[in-house]
CSV table of C-alpha atoms and ligand atoms in Angstrom, one decimal:
chain,number,residue,atom,x,y,z
A,208,UNK,CA,4.6,-22.7,24.1
A,209,UNK,CA,6.3,-20.7,26.4
A,210,UNK,CA,8.7,-17.6,26.3
A,211,UNK,CA,11.5,-20.0,26.7
A,212,UNK,CA,10.6,-21.8,23.4
A,213,UNK,CA,11.5,-18.5,21.7
A,214,UNK,CA,14.9,-18.0,22.9
A,215,UNK,CA,17.4,-18.6,20.0
A,216,UNK,CA,20.2,-20.6,21.4
A,217,UNK,CA,22.8,-21.1,18.7
A,218,UNK,CA,23.2,-19.2,15.5
A,219,UNK,CA,26.0,-18.8,12.9
A,220,UNK,CA,27.6,-15.5,13.6
A,221,UNK,CA,30.1,-16.0,10.6
A,222,UNK,CA,27.5,-14.7,8.1
A,223,UNK,CA,28.6,-11.2,7.2
A,224,UNK,CA,25.5,-9.8,5.6
A,225,UNK,CA,22.3,-10.2,3.6
A,226,UNK,CA,18.9,-8.8,2.9
A,227,UNK,CA,15.2,-9.9,3.6
A,228,UNK,CA,12.1,-8.4,2.7
A,229,UNK,CA,8.4,-8.9,3.7
A,230,UNK,CA,5.0,-7.4,3.1
A,231,UNK,CA,2.7,-7.6,6.2
A,232,UNK,CA,-0.9,-6.4,6.4
A,233,UNK,CA,-2.8,-4.3,8.7
A,234,UNK,CA,-5.8,-5.8,10.6
A,235,UNK,CA,-9.1,-4.6,12.0
A,236,UNK,CA,-10.4,-6.0,15.4
A,237,UNK,CA,-13.9,-7.3,15.7
A,238,UNK,CA,-13.5,-7.9,19.5
A,239,UNK,CA,-11.1,-5.1,20.7
A,240,UNK,CA,-7.9,-5.3,22.7
A,241,UNK,CA,-7.9,-2.6,25.1
A,242,UNK,CA,-6.1,-2.7,28.2
A,243,UNK,CA,-2.9,-4.6,29.0
A,244,UNK,CA,-0.5,-6.1,31.6
A,245,UNK,CA,3.2,-6.0,31.8
A,246,UNK,CA,5.1,-7.4,28.8
A,247,UNK,CA,2.3,-6.6,26.3
A,248,UNK,CA,0.0,-9.3,27.8
A,249,UNK,CA,-3.6,-8.4,26.8
A,250,UNK,CA,-6.0,-8.0,29.6
A,251,UNK,CA,-8.8,-9.6,27.4
A,252,UNK,CA,-8.7,-11.6,24.1
A,253,UNK,CA,-9.4,-10.0,20.7
A,254,UNK,CA,-10.2,-11.4,17.2
A,255,UNK,CA,-9.6,-9.6,14.0
A,256,UNK,CA,-9.8,-9.7,10.3
A,257,UNK,CA,-6.6,-9.6,8.6
A,258,UNK,CA,-6.8,-7.0,5.8
A,259,UNK,CA,-5.5,-7.4,2.1
A,260,UNK,CA,-4.3,-4.2,0.6
A,261,UNK,CA,-3.3,-2.0,3.6
A,262,UNK,CA,0.1,-3.3,3.9
A,263,UNK,CA,3.8,-2.4,5.0
A,264,UNK,CA,6.5,-3.4,2.8
A,265,UNK,CA,9.8,-3.5,4.6
A,266,UNK,CA,13.2,-4.5,3.6
A,267,UNK,CA,16.4,-5.2,6.1
A,268,UNK,CA,19.6,-5.3,5.1
A,269,UNK,CA,22.0,-6.6,7.8
A,270,UNK,CA,25.9,-6.4,8.1
A,271,UNK,CA,28.3,-7.6,10.6
A,272,UNK,CA,29.7,-4.9,13.0
A,273,UNK,CA,32.2,-4.7,15.8
A,274,UNK,CA,31.1,-1.9,18.1
A,275,UNK,CA,28.7,-2.7,20.9
A,276,UNK,CA,25.1,-1.8,21.3
A,277,UNK,CA,22.1,-1.5,18.9
A,278,UNK,CA,22.8,0.1,15.5
A,279,UNK,CA,20.1,0.7,12.7
A,280,UNK,CA,18.9,3.3,10.3
A,281,UNK,CA,15.2,3.7,9.4
A,282,UNK,CA,14.2,4.8,5.9
A,283,UNK,CA,10.6,5.4,5.3
A,284,UNK,CA,9.4,5.8,1.7
A,285,UNK,CA,12.9,6.5,0.7
A,286,UNK,CA,13.8,9.2,3.1
A,287,UNK,CA,15.7,8.8,6.3
A,288,UNK,CA,13.4,8.9,9.4
A,289,UNK,CA,14.5,9.7,12.9
A,290,UNK,CA,10.8,9.7,14.3
A,291,UNK,CA,10.6,5.9,14.1
A,292,UNK,CA,13.9,5.3,15.6
A,293,UNK,CA,12.8,5.3,19.5
A,294,UNK,CA,10.0,2.9,19.0
A,295,UNK,CA,12.0,0.4,17.2
A,296,UNK,CA,14.9,0.7,19.8
A,297,UNK,CA,12.4,-0.1,22.6
A,298,UNK,CA,11.4,-3.0,20.4
A,299,UNK,CA,14.9,-4.3,20.0
A,300,UNK,CA,15.6,-4.0,23.7
A,301,UNK,CA,12.3,-5.9,24.4
A,302,UNK,CA,13.1,-8.8,21.8
A,303,UNK,CA,16.9,-9.1,22.2
A,304,UNK,CA,16.7,-12.0,24.7
A,305,UNK,CA,15.1,-13.9,22.0
A,306,UNK,CA,17.3,-12.9,19.1
A,307,UNK,CA,20.6,-12.6,20.8
A,308,UNK,CA,22.3,-11.7,17.3
A,309,UNK,CA,20.7,-8.2,17.3
A,310,UNK,CA,23.6,-6.3,18.5
A,311,UNK,CA,26.1,-8.1,16.3
A,312,UNK,CA,24.7,-6.6,13.0
A,313,UNK,CA,24.1,-3.1,11.8
A,314,UNK,CA,20.4,-3.0,10.2
A,315,UNK,CA,19.2,-0.9,7.3
A,316,UNK,CA,15.4,-0.8,7.7
A,317,UNK,CA,13.7,0.4,4.6
A,318,UNK,CA,9.8,0.7,4.7
A,319,UNK,CA,6.8,1.9,2.8
A,320,UNK,CA,3.1,1.7,3.3
A,321,UNK,CA,0.6,0.9,0.6
A,322,UNK,CA,-1.9,3.2,2.0
A,323,UNK,CA,-1.4,7.1,2.0
A,324,UNK,CA,1.3,8.5,4.2
A,325,UNK,CA,-0.3,10.2,7.4
A,326,UNK,CA,-3.8,8.9,6.5
A,327,UNK,CA,-4.3,8.4,10.3
A,328,UNK,CA,-4.5,4.6,9.9
A,329,UNK,CA,-2.6,2.8,12.6
A,330,UNK,CA,0.6,1.5,10.9
A,331,UNK,CA,2.0,-0.1,13.9
A,332,UNK,CA,0.3,-3.4,13.2
A,333,UNK,CA,1.5,-3.9,9.7
A,334,UNK,CA,4.7,-2.0,10.5
A,335,UNK,CA,5.8,-4.0,13.6
A,336,UNK,CA,4.8,-7.3,12.1
A,337,UNK,CA,6.7,-6.7,9.0
A,338,UNK,CA,10.0,-5.9,11.1
A,339,UNK,CA,9.4,-8.9,13.2
A,340,UNK,CA,9.1,-11.2,10.0
A,341,UNK,CA,12.1,-9.7,8.5
A,342,UNK,CA,14.1,-10.5,11.9
A,343,UNK,CA,12.6,-14.0,11.6
A,344,UNK,CA,14.0,-14.4,8.3
A,345,UNK,CA,17.3,-13.3,9.3
A,346,UNK,CA,17.2,-15.8,12.3
A,347,UNK,CA,16.5,-18.4,9.5
A,348,UNK,CA,19.7,-17.4,7.5
A,349,UNK,CA,21.8,-17.4,10.5
A,350,UNK,CA,20.9,-21.0,11.2
A,351,UNK,CA,23.7,-23.3,12.1
A,352,UNK,CA,23.9,-26.8,10.3
A,353,UNK,CA,23.4,-28.6,13.4
A,354,UNK,CA,21.1,-26.7,15.6
A,355,UNK,CA,17.7,-24.7,15.8
A,356,UNK,CA,16.0,-26.4,12.9
A,357,UNK,CA,12.5,-25.7,14.4
A,358,UNK,CA,12.8,-22.2,12.5
A,359,UNK,CA,12.0,-24.3,9.3
A,360,UNK,CA,8.9,-25.3,10.8
A,361,UNK,CA,6.3,-22.8,9.4
A,362,UNK,CA,3.9,-23.0,12.4
A,363,UNK,CA,7.1,-22.1,14.7
A,364,UNK,CA,8.2,-19.5,12.3
A,365,UNK,CA,4.7,-17.7,12.4
A,366,UNK,CA,4.3,-18.2,16.1
A,367,UNK,CA,7.5,-16.6,16.8
A,368,UNK,CA,6.9,-13.7,14.4
A,369,UNK,CA,3.7,-13.3,16.1
A,370,UNK,CA,5.2,-13.3,19.5
A,371,UNK,CA,7.9,-10.7,18.6
A,372,UNK,CA,5.3,-8.5,16.7
A,373,UNK,CA,3.4,-8.3,19.9
A,374,UNK,CA,6.3,-7.0,21.8
A,375,UNK,CA,6.6,-4.2,19.3
A,376,UNK,CA,2.8,-3.6,19.3
A,377,UNK,CA,0.0,-5.8,20.7
A,378,UNK,CA,-2.3,-5.7,17.8
A,379,UNK,CA,0.7,-6.6,15.3
A,380,UNK,CA,0.7,-10.1,16.7
A,381,UNK,CA,-2.6,-10.5,14.6
A,382,UNK,CA,-1.1,-9.6,11.3
A,383,UNK,CA,1.2,-12.4,10.4
A,384,UNK,CA,-1.6,-14.8,9.2
A,385,UNK,CA,-5.2,-14.5,7.6
A,386,UNK,CA,-7.9,-14.6,7.5
A,387,UNK,CA,-9.1,-14.2,11.0
A,388,UNK,CA,-6.8,-14.3,14.1
A,389,UNK,CA,-7.5,-14.7,17.7
A,390,UNK,CA,-5.1,-13.4,20.3
A,391,UNK,CA,-5.4,-13.8,24.1
A,392,UNK,CA,-6.2,-16.8,26.3
A,393,UNK,CA,-9.8,-17.6,26.4
A,394,UNK,CA,-12.3,-20.7,27.0
A,395,UNK,CA,-13.7,-20.7,23.6
A,396,UNK,CA,-10.4,-21.2,21.8
A,397,UNK,CA,-8.4,-23.6,23.6
A,398,UNK,CA,-5.2,-23.1,21.3
A,399,UNK,CA,-5.1,-19.4,21.9
A,400,UNK,CA,-2.3,-17.8,23.8
A,401,UNK,CA,-1.6,-14.5,25.4
A,402,UNK,CA,1.9,-14.6,23.8
A,403,UNK,CA,0.9,-14.7,20.1
A,404,UNK,CA,-2.0,-14.6,17.7
A,405,UNK,CA,-3.3,-18.0,16.3
A,406,UNK,CA,-5.2,-18.4,13.0
A,407,UNK,CA,-9.0,-19.1,13.6
A,408,UNK,CA,-9.5,-22.6,12.5
A,409,UNK,CA,-13.3,-22.8,13.4
A,410,UNK,CA,-16.0,-23.0,10.4
A,411,UNK,CA,-16.6,-19.8,8.7
A,412,UNK,CA,-20.0,-19.1,6.7
A,413,UNK,CA,-19.6,-18.2,3.1
A,414,UNK,CA,-21.4,-14.8,4.0
A,415,UNK,CA,-17.9,-13.9,5.4
A,416,UNK,CA,-16.1,-14.8,2.2
A,417,UNK,CA,-14.0,-11.6,0.9
A,418,UNK,CA,-15.6,-9.6,3.5
A,419,UNK,CA,-15.2,-6.0,2.6
A,420,UNK,CA,-13.8,-3.2,4.7
A,421,UNK,CA,-13.8,0.3,3.5
A,422,UNK,CA,-11.8,2.8,5.5
A,423,UNK,CA,-13.3,6.3,5.7
A,424,UNK,CA,-10.5,8.8,6.3
A,425,UNK,CA,-12.5,11.1,8.8
A,426,UNK,CA,-9.5,12.8,10.4
A,427,UNK,CA,-6.0,12.4,9.5
A,428,UNK,CA,-4.4,14.4,12.1
A,429,UNK,CA,-2.2,13.0,14.9
A,430,UNK,CA,-4.5,11.4,17.9
A,431,UNK,CA,-4.4,13.4,21.1
A,432,UNK,CA,-4.1,10.3,23.1
A,433,UNK,CA,-1.9,7.3,21.8
A,434,UNK,CA,-3.1,3.6,22.1
A,435,UNK,CA,-0.4,2.9,24.6
A,436,UNK,CA,-1.7,5.5,27.0
A,437,UNK,CA,-5.3,4.5,26.3
A,438,UNK,CA,-4.4,0.9,27.5
A,439,UNK,CA,-2.7,2.3,30.6
A,440,UNK,CA,-5.9,4.1,31.6
A,441,UNK,CA,-7.5,0.5,31.9
A,442,UNK,CA,-5.8,0.3,35.1
A,443,UNK,CA,-8.2,1.1,37.9
A,444,UNK,CA,-10.8,1.9,35.3
A,445,UNK,CA,-14.3,1.7,36.9
A,446,UNK,CA,-15.6,-0.6,34.3
A,447,UNK,CA,-12.7,-2.7,33.4
A,448,UNK,CA,-13.6,-6.0,34.8
A,449,UNK,CA,-17.1,-6.0,33.5
A,450,UNK,CA,-15.4,-4.9,30.1
A,451,UNK,CA,-12.9,-7.7,30.0
A,452,UNK,CA,-15.7,-10.1,30.9
A,453,UNK,CA,-17.7,-8.8,28.0
A,454,UNK,CA,-14.8,-9.4,25.7
A,455,UNK,CA,-14.8,-13.0,26.7
A,456,UNK,CA,-18.4,-13.3,26.0
A,457,UNK,CA,-18.4,-11.7,22.8
A,458,UNK,CA,-15.6,-13.8,21.5
A,459,UNK,CA,-17.7,-16.9,22.4
A,460,UNK,CA,-20.7,-15.5,20.5
A,461,UNK,CA,-18.6,-14.5,17.6
A,462,UNK,CA,-17.5,-18.0,17.1
A,463,UNK,CA,-21.0,-19.2,16.7
A,464,UNK,CA,-21.9,-16.2,14.5
A,465,UNK,CA,-18.9,-16.8,12.1
A,466,UNK,CA,-20.1,-20.3,11.6
A,467,UNK,CA,-23.7,-19.6,11.3
A,468,UNK,CA,-23.2,-16.5,9.1
A,469,UNK,CA,-25.8,-14.7,11.1
A,470,UNK,CA,-25.0,-11.2,10.0
A,471,UNK,CA,-27.6,-9.5,12.1
A,472,UNK,CA,-25.8,-10.8,15.2
A,473,UNK,CA,-22.5,-10.1,13.7
A,474,UNK,CA,-23.4,-6.5,13.5
A,475,UNK,CA,-24.7,-6.3,17.0
A,476,UNK,CA,-21.4,-7.8,18.2
A,477,UNK,CA,-19.1,-5.6,16.1
A,478,UNK,CA,-20.9,-2.2,16.5
A,479,UNK,CA,-21.0,-2.7,20.3
A,480,UNK,CA,-17.6,-3.5,20.7
A,481,UNK,CA,-16.6,-0.2,18.7
A,482,UNK,CA,-18.8,1.8,20.8
A,483,UNK,CA,-17.5,0.1,24.0
A,484,UNK,CA,-14.0,0.7,23.2
A,485,UNK,CA,-14.6,4.4,22.6
A,486,UNK,CA,-16.9,4.3,25.9
A,487,UNK,CA,-13.9,3.1,27.9
A,488,UNK,CA,-11.9,6.2,26.6
A,489,UNK,CA,-14.8,8.4,27.7
A,490,UNK,CA,-14.9,7.0,31.2
A,491,UNK,CA,-11.4,6.8,31.8
A,492,UNK,CA,-9.6,9.4,34.1
A,493,UNK,CA,-8.5,11.4,32.4
A,494,UNK,CA,-11.1,10.8,30.0
A,495,UNK,CA,-10.7,11.5,26.3
A,496,UNK,CA,-12.7,11.4,22.9
A,497,UNK,CA,-11.2,10.4,19.7
A,498,UNK,CA,-14.2,10.2,17.6
A,499,UNK,CA,-15.1,13.4,15.6
A,500,UNK,CA,-18.4,14.9,14.8
A,501,UNK,CA,-17.9,13.3,11.3
A,502,UNK,CA,-17.5,9.8,12.9
A,503,UNK,CA,-21.0,10.0,14.4
A,504,UNK,CA,-22.4,11.6,11.4
A,505,UNK,CA,-21.1,8.4,9.4
A,506,UNK,CA,-22.4,6.1,11.9
A,507,UNK,CA,-25.9,7.8,11.7
A,508,UNK,CA,-25.8,7.5,8.0
A,509,UNK,CA,-25.0,3.8,8.3
A,510,UNK,CA,-27.8,3.0,10.7
A,511,UNK,CA,-30.4,5.1,8.5
A,512,UNK,CA,-29.1,3.2,5.4
A,513,UNK,CA,-29.6,-0.1,7.1
A,514,UNK,CA,-33.2,0.9,8.4
A,515,UNK,CA,-34.1,1.8,4.8
A,516,UNK,CA,-32.5,-1.1,2.8
A,517,UNK,CA,-32.0,-4.6,3.8
A,518,UNK,CA,-28.3,-3.9,3.9
A,519,UNK,CA,-26.0,-5.7,6.5
A,520,UNK,CA,-23.4,-2.9,6.2
A,521,UNK,CA,-22.1,-2.1,9.7
A,522,UNK,CA,-19.1,0.1,11.1
A,523,UNK,CA,-16.3,-0.5,13.4
A,524,UNK,CA,-13.9,1.8,15.0
A,525,UNK,CA,-10.1,1.6,15.9
A,526,UNK,CA,-8.6,4.0,18.5
A,527,UNK,CA,-9.2,7.0,16.3
A,528,UNK,CA,-11.9,8.9,14.3
A,529,UNK,CA,-11.8,6.9,11.3
A,530,UNK,CA,-14.7,4.6,10.4
A,531,UNK,CA,-14.1,0.9,9.0
A,532,UNK,CA,-17.3,0.2,6.9
A,533,UNK,CA,-17.8,-3.7,6.9
A,534,UNK,CA,-20.0,-5.4,4.5
A,535,UNK,CA,-20.5,-8.6,2.6
A,536,UNK,CA,-19.1,-8.9,-0.9
A,537,UNK,CA,-22.4,-9.3,-2.4
A,538,UNK,CA,-23.3,-5.7,-1.4
A,539,UNK,CA,-20.2,-4.3,-3.0
A,540,UNK,CA,-21.8,-2.2,-5.8
A,541,UNK,CA,-24.4,-1.0,-3.5
A,542,UNK,CA,-22.4,0.0,-0.6
A,543,UNK,CA,-19.8,1.8,-2.6
A,544,UNK,CA,-22.6,3.8,-4.3
A,545,UNK,CA,-23.8,4.5,-0.8
A,546,UNK,CA,-20.4,5.7,0.3
A,547,UNK,CA,-20.0,7.7,-2.7
A,548,UNK,CA,-23.2,9.5,-2.4
A,549,UNK,CA,-23.6,9.7,1.5
A,550,UNK,CA,-20.3,9.4,3.1
A,551,UNK,CA,-17.6,10.7,1.2
A,552,UNK,CA,-18.4,14.3,2.3
A,553,UNK,CA,-17.5,13.4,5.8
A,554,UNK,CA,-14.0,12.1,4.8
A,555,UNK,CA,-10.9,14.4,4.9
A,556,UNK,CA,-10.3,15.4,1.3
A,557,UNK,CA,-13.0,12.8,0.3
A,558,UNK,CA,-10.5,10.2,1.0
A,559,UNK,CA,-11.3,6.4,1.7
A,560,UNK,CA,-9.6,3.0,1.0
A,561,UNK,CA,-11.2,0.0,-0.2
A,562,UNK,CA,-10.0,-3.2,1.4
A,563,UNK,CA,-11.1,-6.7,2.2
A,564,UNK,CA,-10.2,-9.9,4.3
A,565,UNK,CA,-6.7,-11.1,3.3
A,566,UNK,CA,-4.4,-13.9,3.7
A,567,UNK,CA,-1.5,-12.6,5.9
A,568,UNK,CA,2.1,-11.6,5.3
A,569,UNK,CA,4.3,-12.6,2.4
A,570,UNK,CA,7.8,-12.9,1.9
A,571,UNK,CA,9.2,-10.9,-1.1
A,572,UNK,CA,12.1,-12.8,-2.6
A,573,UNK,CA,15.1,-10.5,-3.3
B,1175,DP6,C1,-8.0,0.0,19.6
B,1175,DP6,O1,-1.8,-2.5,19.4
B,1175,DP6,O2,-1.9,-0.2,19.0
B,1175,DP6,O3,-6.7,-1.2,17.8
B,1175,DP6,O4,0.3,-2.6,22.2
B,1175,DP6,O5,0.4,-0.2,22.9
B,1175,DP6,O6,0.9,-0.9,20.5
B,1175,DP6,P1,0.0,-1.3,21.8
B,1175,DP6,O7,-1.5,-1.0,21.3
B,1175,DP6,P2,-2.0,-1.1,19.8
B,1175,DP6,O8,-3.7,-1.2,20.2
B,1175,DP6,C2,-4.7,-1.3,19.4
B,1175,DP6,C3,-6.0,-1.3,20.0
B,1175,DP6,C4,-7.1,-1.2,19.1
B,1175,DP6,C5,-8.1,-2.6,19.3
B,1175,DP6,C6,-7.3,-3.7,18.7
B,1175,DP6,O9,-6.6,-3.7,17.6
B,1175,DP6,O10,-7.5,-4.8,19.2
């Protein structure tokens, strides 16, 4: 697939209006995407677990209009929201060439998250993928009788949805399908692409069935440095080349680990990836730190707990202070007890969210 394959050529512009709705999940990267080229092309491949319950639910109502230009309104949790508009406008500008009908309709975008508002959880992955999927469903509704039947092909639909989502936010391209998604060309997964995420089709050991992710909300405040700026700081970064090579290496190792179920090796890769991500932030120019004192407290508690017990619990981080606590399903009871007893006090207002590996996005019939 190339960019050209995603350009919609013919559509039925006689359709006046309609509504579509999708629920799309967040995802948590095991090998991190950090650094990108032009047009949202990643500098290195990444792999993630799709989450199950942390989702954005978005309904888009479209209606034919005559004026030129993009026209849309955004409602977040029932209230009109101006703050999201610039990001969505940029997104529309980037994808217009692939969806030429965008300027012919007015869009009412109504969106909610299942996770608490301003929890500091990155909602761009679930948010952008939900919009991309809604637009794909609209593209399907505008199908002409004679042409563009490839939209009926589920794998094309998912690929283009992921392709569009990537143009909204890189990590969003990994939120269309479950349970594990790879994004970015690499030598281990020959099917992988820089343009969209692909479902991991390798063997997955039962140790990873229903793998759990408890997200500890250590700091819910606005981040000082956005991911977009962080990615840019990988240009000319003194360790960039080594870091990108390391991601390729870790991806290859992880493929073997997912098949063998070796949780000790899994922990090593996942925690090292999280710390490397933050090490890149600390060694860029300008440098910055997104971890908070409580992030480190939690990490030390997890290490001490592992030392004391036979637990295979581990942590990962995204571009923020919150900690994702990953663990196998058979440890659920014990780890939840550990979180309640030892980690909750490091969470803002004692808040954390229990989630697990999920199957990907779902259309909601209206
Ligand atoms: C640290 O996808 O949020 O979560 O493409 O600029 O929207 P943009 O960045 P974004 O970056 C996420 C980076 C990360 C790691 C990851 O999810 O792989």
